[in-house]
PDB file of C-alpha atoms and ligand atoms in Angstrom:
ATOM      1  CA  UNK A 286       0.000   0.000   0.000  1.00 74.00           C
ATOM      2  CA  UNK A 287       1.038   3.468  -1.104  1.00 84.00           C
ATOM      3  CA  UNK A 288       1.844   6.264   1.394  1.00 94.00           C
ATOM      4  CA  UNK A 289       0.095   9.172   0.748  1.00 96.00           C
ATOM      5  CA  UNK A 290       1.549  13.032   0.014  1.00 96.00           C
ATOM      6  CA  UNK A 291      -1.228  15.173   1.254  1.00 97.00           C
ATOM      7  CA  UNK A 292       0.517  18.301  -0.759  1.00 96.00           C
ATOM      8  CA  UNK A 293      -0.396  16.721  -3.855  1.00 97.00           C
ATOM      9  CA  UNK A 294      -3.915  17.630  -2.869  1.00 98.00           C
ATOM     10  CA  UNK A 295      -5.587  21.053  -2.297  1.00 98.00           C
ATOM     11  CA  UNK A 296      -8.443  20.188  -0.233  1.00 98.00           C
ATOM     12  CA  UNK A 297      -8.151  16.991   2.007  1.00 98.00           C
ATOM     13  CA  UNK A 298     -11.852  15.721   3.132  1.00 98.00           C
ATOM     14  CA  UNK A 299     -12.313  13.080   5.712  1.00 98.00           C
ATOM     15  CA  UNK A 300     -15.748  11.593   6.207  1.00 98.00           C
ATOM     16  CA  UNK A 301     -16.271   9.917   9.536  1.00 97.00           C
ATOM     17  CA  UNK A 302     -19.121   7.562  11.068  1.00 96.00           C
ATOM     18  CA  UNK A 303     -19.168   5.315  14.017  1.00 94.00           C
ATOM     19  CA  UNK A 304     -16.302   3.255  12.910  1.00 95.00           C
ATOM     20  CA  UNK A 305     -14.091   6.465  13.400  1.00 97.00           C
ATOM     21  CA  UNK A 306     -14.417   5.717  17.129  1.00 97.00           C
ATOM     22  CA  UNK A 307     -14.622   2.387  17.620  1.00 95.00           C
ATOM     23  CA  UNK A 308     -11.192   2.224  18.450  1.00 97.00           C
ATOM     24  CA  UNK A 309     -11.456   4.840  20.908  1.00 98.00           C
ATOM     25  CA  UNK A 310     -14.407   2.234  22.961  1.00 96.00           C
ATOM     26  CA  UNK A 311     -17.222   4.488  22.326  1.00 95.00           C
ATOM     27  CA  UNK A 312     -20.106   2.546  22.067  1.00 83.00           C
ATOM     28  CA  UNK A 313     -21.997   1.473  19.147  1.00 81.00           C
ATOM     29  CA  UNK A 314     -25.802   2.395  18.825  1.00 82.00           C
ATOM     30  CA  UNK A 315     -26.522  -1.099  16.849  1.00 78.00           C
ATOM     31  CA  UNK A 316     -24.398  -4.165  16.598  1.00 74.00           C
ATOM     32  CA  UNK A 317     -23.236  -6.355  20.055  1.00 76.00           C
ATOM     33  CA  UNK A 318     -23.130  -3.709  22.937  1.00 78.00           C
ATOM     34  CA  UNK A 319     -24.682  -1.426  20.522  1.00 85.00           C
ATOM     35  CA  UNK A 320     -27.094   1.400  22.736  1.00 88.00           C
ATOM     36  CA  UNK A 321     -30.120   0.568  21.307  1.00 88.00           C
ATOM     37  CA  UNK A 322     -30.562  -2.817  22.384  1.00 88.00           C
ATOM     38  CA  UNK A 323     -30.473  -1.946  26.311  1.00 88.00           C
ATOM     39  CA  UNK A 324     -32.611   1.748  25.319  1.00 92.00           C
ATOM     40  CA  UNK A 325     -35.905   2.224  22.951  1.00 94.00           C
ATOM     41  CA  UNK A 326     -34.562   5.288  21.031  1.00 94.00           C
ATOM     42  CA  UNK A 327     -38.882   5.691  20.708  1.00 96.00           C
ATOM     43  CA  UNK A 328     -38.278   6.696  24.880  1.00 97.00           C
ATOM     44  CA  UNK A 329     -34.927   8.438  24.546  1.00 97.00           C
ATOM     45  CA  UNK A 330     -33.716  10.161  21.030  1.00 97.00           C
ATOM     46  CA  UNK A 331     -36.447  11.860  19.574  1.00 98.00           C
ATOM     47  CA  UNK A 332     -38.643  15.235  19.941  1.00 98.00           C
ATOM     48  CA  UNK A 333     -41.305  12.925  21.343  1.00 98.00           C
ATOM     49  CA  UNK A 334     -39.626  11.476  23.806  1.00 98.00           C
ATOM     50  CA  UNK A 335     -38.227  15.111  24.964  1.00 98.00           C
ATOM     51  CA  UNK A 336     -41.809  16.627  25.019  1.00 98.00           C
ATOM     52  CA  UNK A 337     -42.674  13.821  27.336  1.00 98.00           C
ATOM     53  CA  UNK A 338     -40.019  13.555  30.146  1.00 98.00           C
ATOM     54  CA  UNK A 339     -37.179  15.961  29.045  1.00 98.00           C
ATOM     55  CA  UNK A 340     -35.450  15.090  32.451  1.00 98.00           C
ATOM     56  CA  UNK A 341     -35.424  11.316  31.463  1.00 98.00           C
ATOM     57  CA  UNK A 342     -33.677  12.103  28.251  1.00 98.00           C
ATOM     58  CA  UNK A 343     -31.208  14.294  29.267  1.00 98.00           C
ATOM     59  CA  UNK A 344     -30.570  12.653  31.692  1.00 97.00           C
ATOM     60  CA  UNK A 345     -30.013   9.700  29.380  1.00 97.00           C
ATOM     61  CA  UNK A 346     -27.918  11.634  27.005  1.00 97.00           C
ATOM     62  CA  UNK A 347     -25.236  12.850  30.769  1.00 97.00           C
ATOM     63  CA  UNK A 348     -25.084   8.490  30.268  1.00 96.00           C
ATOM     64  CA  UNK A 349     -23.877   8.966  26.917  1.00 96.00           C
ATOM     65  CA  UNK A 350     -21.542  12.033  27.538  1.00 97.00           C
ATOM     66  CA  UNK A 351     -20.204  10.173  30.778  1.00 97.00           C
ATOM     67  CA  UNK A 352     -19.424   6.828  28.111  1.00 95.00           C
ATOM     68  CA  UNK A 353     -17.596   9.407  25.643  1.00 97.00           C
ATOM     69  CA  UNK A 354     -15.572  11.036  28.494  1.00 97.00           C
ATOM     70  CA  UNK A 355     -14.609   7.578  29.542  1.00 97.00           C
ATOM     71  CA  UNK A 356     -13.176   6.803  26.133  1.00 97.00           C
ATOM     72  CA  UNK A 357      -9.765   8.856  24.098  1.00 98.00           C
ATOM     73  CA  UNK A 358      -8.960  10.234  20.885  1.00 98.00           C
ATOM     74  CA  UNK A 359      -7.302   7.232  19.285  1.00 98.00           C
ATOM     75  CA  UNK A 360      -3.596   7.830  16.638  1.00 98.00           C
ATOM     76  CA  UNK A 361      -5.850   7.922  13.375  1.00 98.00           C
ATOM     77  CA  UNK A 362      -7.641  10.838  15.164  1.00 98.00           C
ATOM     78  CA  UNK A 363      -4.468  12.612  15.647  1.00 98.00           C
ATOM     79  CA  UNK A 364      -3.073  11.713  11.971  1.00 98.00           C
ATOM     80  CA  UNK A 365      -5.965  13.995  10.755  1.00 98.00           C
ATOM     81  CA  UNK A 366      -5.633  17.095  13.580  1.00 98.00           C
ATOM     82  CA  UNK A 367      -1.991  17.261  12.591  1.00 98.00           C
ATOM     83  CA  UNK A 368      -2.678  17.374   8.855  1.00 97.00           C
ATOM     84  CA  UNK A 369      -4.675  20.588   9.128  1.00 97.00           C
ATOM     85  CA  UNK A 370      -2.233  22.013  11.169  1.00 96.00           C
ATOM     86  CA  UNK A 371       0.199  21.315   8.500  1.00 94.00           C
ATOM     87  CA  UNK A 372      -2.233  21.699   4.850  1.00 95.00           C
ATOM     88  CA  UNK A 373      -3.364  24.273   4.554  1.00 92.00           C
ATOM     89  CA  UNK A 374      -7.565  23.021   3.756  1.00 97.00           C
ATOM     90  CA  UNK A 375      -8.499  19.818   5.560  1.00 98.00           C
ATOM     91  CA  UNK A 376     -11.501  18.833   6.364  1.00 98.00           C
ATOM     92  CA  UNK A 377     -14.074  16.724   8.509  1.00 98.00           C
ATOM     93  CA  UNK A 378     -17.669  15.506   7.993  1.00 98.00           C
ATOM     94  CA  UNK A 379     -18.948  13.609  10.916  1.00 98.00           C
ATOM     95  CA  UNK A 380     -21.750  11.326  11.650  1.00 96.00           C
ATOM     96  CA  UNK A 381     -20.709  10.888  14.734  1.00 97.00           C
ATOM     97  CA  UNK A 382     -21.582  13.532  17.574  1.00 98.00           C
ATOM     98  CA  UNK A 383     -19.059  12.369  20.274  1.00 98.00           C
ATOM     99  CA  UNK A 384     -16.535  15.630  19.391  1.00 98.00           C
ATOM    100  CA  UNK A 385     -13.585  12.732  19.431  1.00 98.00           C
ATOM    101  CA  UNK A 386     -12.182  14.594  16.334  1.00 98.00           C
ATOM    102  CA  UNK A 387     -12.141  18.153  18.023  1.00 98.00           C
ATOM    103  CA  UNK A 388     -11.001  16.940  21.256  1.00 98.00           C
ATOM    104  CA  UNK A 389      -7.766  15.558  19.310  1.00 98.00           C
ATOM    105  CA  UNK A 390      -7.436  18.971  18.006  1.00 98.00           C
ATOM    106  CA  UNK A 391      -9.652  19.200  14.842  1.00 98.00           C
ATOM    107  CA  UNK A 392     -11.199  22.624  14.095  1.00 98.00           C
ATOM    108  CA  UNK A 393     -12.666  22.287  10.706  1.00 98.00           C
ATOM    109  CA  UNK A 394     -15.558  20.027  11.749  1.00 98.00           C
ATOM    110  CA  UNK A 395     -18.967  19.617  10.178  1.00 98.00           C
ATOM    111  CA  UNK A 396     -20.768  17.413  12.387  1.00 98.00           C
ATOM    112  CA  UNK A 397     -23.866  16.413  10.489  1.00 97.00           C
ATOM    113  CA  UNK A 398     -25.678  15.011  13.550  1.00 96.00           C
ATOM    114  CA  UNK A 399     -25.051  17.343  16.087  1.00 98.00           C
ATOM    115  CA  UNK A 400     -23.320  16.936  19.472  1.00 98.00           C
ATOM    116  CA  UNK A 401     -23.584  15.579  22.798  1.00 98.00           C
ATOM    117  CA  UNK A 402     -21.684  18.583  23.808  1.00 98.00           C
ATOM    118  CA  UNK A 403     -23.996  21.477  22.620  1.00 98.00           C
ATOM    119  CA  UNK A 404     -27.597  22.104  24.097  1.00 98.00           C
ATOM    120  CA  UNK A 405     -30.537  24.170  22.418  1.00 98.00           C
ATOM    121  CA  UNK A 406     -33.132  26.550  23.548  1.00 98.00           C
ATOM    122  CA  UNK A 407     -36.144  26.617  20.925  1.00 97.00           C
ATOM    123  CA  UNK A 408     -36.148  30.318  21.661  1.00 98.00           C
ATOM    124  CA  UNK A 409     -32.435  31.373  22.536  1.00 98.00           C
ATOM    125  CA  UNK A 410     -29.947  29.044  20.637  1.00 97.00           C
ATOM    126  CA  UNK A 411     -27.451  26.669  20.985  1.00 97.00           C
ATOM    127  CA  UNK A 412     -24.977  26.917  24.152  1.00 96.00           C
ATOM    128  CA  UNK A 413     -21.712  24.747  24.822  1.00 96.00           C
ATOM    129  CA  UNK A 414     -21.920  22.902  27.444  1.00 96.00           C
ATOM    130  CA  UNK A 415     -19.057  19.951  27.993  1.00 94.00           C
ATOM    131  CA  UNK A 416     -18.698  17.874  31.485  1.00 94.00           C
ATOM    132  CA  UNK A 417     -20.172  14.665  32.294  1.00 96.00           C
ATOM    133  CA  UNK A 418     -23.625  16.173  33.499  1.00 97.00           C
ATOM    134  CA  UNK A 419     -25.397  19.531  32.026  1.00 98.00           C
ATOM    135  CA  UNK A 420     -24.761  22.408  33.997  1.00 97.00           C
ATOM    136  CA  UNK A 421     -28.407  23.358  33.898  1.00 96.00           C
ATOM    137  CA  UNK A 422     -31.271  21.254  31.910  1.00 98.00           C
ATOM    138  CA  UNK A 423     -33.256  25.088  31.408  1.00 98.00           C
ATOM    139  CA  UNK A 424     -32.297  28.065  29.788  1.00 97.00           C
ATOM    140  CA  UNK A 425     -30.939  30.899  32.137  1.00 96.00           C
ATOM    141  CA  UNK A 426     -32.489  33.617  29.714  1.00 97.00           C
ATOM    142  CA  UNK A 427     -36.287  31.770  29.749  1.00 98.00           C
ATOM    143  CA  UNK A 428     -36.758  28.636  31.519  1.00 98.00           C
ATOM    144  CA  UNK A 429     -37.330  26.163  28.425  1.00 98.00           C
ATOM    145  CA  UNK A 430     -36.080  22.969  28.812  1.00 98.00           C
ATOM    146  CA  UNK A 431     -32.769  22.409  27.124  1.00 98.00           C
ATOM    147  CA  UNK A 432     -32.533  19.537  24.381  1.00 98.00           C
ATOM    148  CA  UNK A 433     -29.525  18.230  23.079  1.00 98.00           C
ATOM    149  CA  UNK A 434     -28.370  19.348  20.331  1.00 98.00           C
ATOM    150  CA  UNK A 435     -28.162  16.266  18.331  1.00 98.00           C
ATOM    151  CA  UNK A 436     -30.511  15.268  15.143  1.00 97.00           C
ATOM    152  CA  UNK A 437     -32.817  12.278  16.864  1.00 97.00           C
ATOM    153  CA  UNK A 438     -35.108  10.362  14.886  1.00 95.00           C
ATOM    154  CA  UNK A 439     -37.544  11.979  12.998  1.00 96.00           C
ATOM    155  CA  UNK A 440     -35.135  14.835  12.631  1.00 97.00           C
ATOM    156  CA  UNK A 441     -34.612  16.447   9.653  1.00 96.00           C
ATOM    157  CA  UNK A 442     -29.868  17.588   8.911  1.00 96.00           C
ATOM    158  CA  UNK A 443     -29.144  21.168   9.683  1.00 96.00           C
ATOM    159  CA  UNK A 444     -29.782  22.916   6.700  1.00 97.00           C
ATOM    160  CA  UNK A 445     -26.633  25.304   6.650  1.00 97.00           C
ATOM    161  CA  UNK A 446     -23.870  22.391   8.365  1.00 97.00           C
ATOM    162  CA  UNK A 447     -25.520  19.769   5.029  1.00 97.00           C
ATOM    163  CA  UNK A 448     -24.699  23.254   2.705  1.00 98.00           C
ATOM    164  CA  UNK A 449     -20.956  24.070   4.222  1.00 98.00           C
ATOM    165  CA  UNK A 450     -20.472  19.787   4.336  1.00 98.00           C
ATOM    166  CA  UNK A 451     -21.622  19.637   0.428  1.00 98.00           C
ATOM    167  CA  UNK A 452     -19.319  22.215  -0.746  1.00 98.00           C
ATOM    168  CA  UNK A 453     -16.550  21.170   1.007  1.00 98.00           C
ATOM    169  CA  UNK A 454     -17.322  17.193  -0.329  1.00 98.00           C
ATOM    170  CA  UNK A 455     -17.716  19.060  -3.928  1.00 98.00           C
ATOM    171  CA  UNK A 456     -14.134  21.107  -3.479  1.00 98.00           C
ATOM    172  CA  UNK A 457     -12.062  18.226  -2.041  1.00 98.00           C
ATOM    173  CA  UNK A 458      -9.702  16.379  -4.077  1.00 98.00           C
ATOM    174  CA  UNK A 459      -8.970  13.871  -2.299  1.00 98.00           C
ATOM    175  CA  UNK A 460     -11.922  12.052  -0.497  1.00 98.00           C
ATOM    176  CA  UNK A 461     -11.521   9.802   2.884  1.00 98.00           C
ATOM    177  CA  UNK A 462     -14.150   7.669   4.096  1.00 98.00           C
ATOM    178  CA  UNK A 463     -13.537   6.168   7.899  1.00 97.00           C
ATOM    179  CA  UNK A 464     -15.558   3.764   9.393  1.00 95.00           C
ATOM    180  CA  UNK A 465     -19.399   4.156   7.843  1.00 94.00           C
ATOM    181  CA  UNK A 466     -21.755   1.670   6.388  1.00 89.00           C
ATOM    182  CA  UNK A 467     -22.668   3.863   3.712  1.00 80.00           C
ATOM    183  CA  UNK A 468     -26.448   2.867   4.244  1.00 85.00           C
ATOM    184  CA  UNK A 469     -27.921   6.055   5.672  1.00 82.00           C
ATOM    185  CA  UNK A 470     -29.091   8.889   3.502  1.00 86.00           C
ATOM    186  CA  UNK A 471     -28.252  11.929   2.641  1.00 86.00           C
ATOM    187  CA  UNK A 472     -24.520  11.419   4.110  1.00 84.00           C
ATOM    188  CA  UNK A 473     -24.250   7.660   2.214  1.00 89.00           C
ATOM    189  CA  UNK A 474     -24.588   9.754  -1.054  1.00 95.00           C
ATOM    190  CA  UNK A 475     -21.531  12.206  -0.124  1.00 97.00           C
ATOM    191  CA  UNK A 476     -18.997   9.580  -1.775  1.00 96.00           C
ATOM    192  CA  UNK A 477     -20.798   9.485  -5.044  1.00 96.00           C
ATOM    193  CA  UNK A 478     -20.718  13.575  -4.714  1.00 98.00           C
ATOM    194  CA  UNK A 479     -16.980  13.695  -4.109  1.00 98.00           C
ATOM    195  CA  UNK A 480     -16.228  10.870  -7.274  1.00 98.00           C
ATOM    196  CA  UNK A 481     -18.770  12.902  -9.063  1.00 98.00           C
ATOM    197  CA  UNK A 482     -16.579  15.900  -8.132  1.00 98.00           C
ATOM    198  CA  UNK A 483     -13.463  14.198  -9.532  1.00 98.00           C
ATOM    199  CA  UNK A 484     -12.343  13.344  -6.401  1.00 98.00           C
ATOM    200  CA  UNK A 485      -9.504  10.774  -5.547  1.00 98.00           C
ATOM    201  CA  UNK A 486     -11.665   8.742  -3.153  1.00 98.00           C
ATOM    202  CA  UNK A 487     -10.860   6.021  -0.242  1.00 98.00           C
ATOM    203  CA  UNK A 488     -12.597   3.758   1.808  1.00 98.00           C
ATOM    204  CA  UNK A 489     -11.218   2.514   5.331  1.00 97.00           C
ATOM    205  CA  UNK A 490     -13.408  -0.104   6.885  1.00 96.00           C
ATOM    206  CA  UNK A 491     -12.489  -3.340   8.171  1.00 96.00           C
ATOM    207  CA  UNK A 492     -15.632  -4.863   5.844  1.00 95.00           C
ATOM    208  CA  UNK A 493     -16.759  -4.318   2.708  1.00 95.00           C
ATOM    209  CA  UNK A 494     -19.330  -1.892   2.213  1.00 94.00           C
ATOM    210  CA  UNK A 495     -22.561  -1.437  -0.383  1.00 93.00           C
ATOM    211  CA  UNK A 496     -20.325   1.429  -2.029  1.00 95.00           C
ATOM    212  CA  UNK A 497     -16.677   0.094  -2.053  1.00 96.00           C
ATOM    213  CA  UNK A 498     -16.648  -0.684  -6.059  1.00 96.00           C
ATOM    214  CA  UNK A 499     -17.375   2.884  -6.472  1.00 96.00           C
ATOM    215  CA  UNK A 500     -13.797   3.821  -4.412  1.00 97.00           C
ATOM    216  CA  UNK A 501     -10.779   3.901  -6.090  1.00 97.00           C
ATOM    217  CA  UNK A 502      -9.275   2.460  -3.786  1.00 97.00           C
ATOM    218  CA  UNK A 503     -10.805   0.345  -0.698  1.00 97.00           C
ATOM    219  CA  UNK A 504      -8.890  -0.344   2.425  1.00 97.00           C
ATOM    220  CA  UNK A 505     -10.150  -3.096   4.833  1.00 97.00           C
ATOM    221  CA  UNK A 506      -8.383  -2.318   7.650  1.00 97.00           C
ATOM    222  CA  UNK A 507      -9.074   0.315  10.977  1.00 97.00           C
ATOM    223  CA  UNK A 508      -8.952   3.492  11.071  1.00 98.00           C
ATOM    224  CA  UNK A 509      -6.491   3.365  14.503  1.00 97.00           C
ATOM    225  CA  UNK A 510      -4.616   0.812  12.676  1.00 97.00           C
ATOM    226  CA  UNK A 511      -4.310   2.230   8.458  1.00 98.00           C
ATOM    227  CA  UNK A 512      -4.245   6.352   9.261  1.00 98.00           C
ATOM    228  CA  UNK A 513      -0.260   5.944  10.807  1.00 96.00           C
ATOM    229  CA  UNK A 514       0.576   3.751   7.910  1.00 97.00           C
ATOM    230  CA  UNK A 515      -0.610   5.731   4.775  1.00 97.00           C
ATOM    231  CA  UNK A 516       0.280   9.206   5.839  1.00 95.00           C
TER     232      UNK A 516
HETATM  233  P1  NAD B  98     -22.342   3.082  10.903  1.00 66.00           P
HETATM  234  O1  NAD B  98     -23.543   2.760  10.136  1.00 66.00           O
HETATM  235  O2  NAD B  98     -21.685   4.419  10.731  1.00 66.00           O
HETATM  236  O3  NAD B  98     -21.246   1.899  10.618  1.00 66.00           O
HETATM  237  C1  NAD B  98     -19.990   1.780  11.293  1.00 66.00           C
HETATM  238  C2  NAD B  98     -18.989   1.223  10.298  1.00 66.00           C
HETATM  239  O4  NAD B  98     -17.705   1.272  10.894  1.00 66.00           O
HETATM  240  C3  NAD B  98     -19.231  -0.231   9.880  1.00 66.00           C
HETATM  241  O5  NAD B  98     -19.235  -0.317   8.471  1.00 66.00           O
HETATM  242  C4  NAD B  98     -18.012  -0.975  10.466  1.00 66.00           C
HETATM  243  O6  NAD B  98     -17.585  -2.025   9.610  1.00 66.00           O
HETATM  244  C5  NAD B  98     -16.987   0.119  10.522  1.00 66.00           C
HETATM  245  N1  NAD B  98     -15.936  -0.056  11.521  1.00 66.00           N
HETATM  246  C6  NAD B  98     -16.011  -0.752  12.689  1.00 66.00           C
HETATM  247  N2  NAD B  98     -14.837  -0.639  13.370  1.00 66.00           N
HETATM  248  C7  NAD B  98     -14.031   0.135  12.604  1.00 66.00           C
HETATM  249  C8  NAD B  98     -12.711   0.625  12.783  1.00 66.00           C
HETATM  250  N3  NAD B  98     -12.008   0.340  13.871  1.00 66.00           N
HETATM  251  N4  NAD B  98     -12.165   1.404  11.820  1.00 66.00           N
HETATM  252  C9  NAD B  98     -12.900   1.714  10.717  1.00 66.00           C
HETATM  253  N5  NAD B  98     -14.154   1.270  10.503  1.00 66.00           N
HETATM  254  C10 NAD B  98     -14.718   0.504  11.442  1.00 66.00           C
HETATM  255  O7  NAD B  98     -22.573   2.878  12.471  1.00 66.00           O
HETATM  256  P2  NAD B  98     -23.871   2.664  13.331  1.00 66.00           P
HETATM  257  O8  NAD B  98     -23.364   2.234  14.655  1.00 66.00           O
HETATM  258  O9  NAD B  98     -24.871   1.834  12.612  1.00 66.00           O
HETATM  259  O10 NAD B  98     -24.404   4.172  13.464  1.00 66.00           O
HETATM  260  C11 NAD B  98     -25.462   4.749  12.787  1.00 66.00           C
HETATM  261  C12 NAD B  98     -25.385   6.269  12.973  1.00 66.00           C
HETATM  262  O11 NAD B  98     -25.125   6.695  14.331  1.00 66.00           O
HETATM  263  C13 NAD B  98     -24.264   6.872  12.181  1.00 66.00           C
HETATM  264  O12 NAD B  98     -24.629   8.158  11.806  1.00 66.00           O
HETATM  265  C14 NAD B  98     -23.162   6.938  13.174  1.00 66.00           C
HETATM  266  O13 NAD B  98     -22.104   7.750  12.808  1.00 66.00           O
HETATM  267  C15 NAD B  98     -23.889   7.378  14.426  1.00 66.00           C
HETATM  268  N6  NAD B  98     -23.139   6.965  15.621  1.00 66.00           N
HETATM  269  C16 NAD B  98     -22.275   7.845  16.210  1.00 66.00           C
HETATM  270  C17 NAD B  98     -21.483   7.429  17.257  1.00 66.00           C
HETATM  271  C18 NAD B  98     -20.503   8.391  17.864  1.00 66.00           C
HETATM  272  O14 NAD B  98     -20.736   9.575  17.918  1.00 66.00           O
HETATM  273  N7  NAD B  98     -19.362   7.867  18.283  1.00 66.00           N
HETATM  274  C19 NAD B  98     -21.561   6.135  17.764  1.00 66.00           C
HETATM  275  C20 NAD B  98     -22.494   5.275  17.167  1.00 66.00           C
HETATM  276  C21 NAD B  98     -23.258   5.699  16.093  1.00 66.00           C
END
């Protein structure tokens, strides 16, 4: 396998999904250990849910955030902080909402599902809020309850993070995908917008996946494992 020279691309993209982090122990929604077999996402991950009993969910979701703190940025999430500290346009799409990529160091982050670390006010916005439980589950400014910040089921992508994610996919040159099934939509159709693109495109997954004939080249390794050896 080739190394690769990231300055013989302008525009580096990564694209991320759950397999990003499995190295790191965060764990899985589906699968063996996978979230949603011990939780009904119908009583925990949607607007219904949250209009119910929006203690019980965020109180849920200070479960997840205490998981994520428990786990670390793994080497393959440094390979890719380092790179935009040294090219001078990298870039991540995320599925995943842990912040693994920013806590390695990443800046230039589109995180297409949100993000355990960020609340929202209907009426006031988003705030930060990072630590293994919410500093406050209401808004100082009105007294809503704060939901996460993360698109549940039923939820329909931020409009303007799917825009800035598309025209990065449609500027890159060279096109990483990390650890994604490539099954949910609109995110599973960002390879065929990068190739469209005439992007250089990869695939890093330890199985084959629905779209690896369309890659020019497919890796079936991990990400911890194939990031240190190709760049
Ligand atoms: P998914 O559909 O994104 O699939 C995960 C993929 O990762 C699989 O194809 C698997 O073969 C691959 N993989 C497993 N270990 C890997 C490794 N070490 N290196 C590279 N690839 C590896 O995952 P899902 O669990 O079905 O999740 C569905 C949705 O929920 C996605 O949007 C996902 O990103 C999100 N999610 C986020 C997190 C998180 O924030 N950490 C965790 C679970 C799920």
């Amino acid at each position: 396998m080739q190394k690769i020279n990231p300055d013989e691309y302008k525009h580096i993209l990564f694209f991320t999904g759950a397999g990003m982090s499995a190295e790191s122990g965060v764990p899985t929604y589906r699968g063996r250990g996978g979230v949603w077999n011990e939780y009904r996402w119908e009583d925990y991950a949607c607007q219904t849910a949250f209009e119910r009993d929006p203690e019980r969910v965020l109180k849920f979701h200070e479960l997840r955030r205490q998981a994520v703190l428990e786990c670390e940025p793994h080497a393959g999430h440094y390979i890719i902080s380092d790179m935009e500290k040294r090219h001078p346009n990298v870039t991540v799409v995320t599925q995943n909402i842990d912040g693994m990529h920013q806590r390695a160091g990443s800046q230039n982050v589109e995180e297409l599902h949100g993000s355990l670390w960020r609340l929202r006010c209907p009426w006031h916005g988003v705030v930060e809020d990072v630590g293994k439980t919410y500093r406050c589950y209401t808004c100082e400014d009105c007294g809503s309850w704060l939901r996460p910040d993360i698109v549940w089921f039923g939820d329909a992508l931020d409009q303007y993070v799917m825009k800035d994610a598309v025209t990065a996919i449609r500027d890159c040159d060279l096109f990483i995908s990390i650890g994604t099934s490539a099954v949910v939509y609109p995110a599973a159709g960002f390879p065929r917008i990068a190739k469209d693109a005439g992007a250089v495109c990869i695939e890093i997954n330890p199985v084959p996946t629905e779209l690896s004939p369309m890659y020019d080249e497919s890796i079936q390794s991990t990400a911890g494992t194939i990031l240190p050896v190709l760049f």
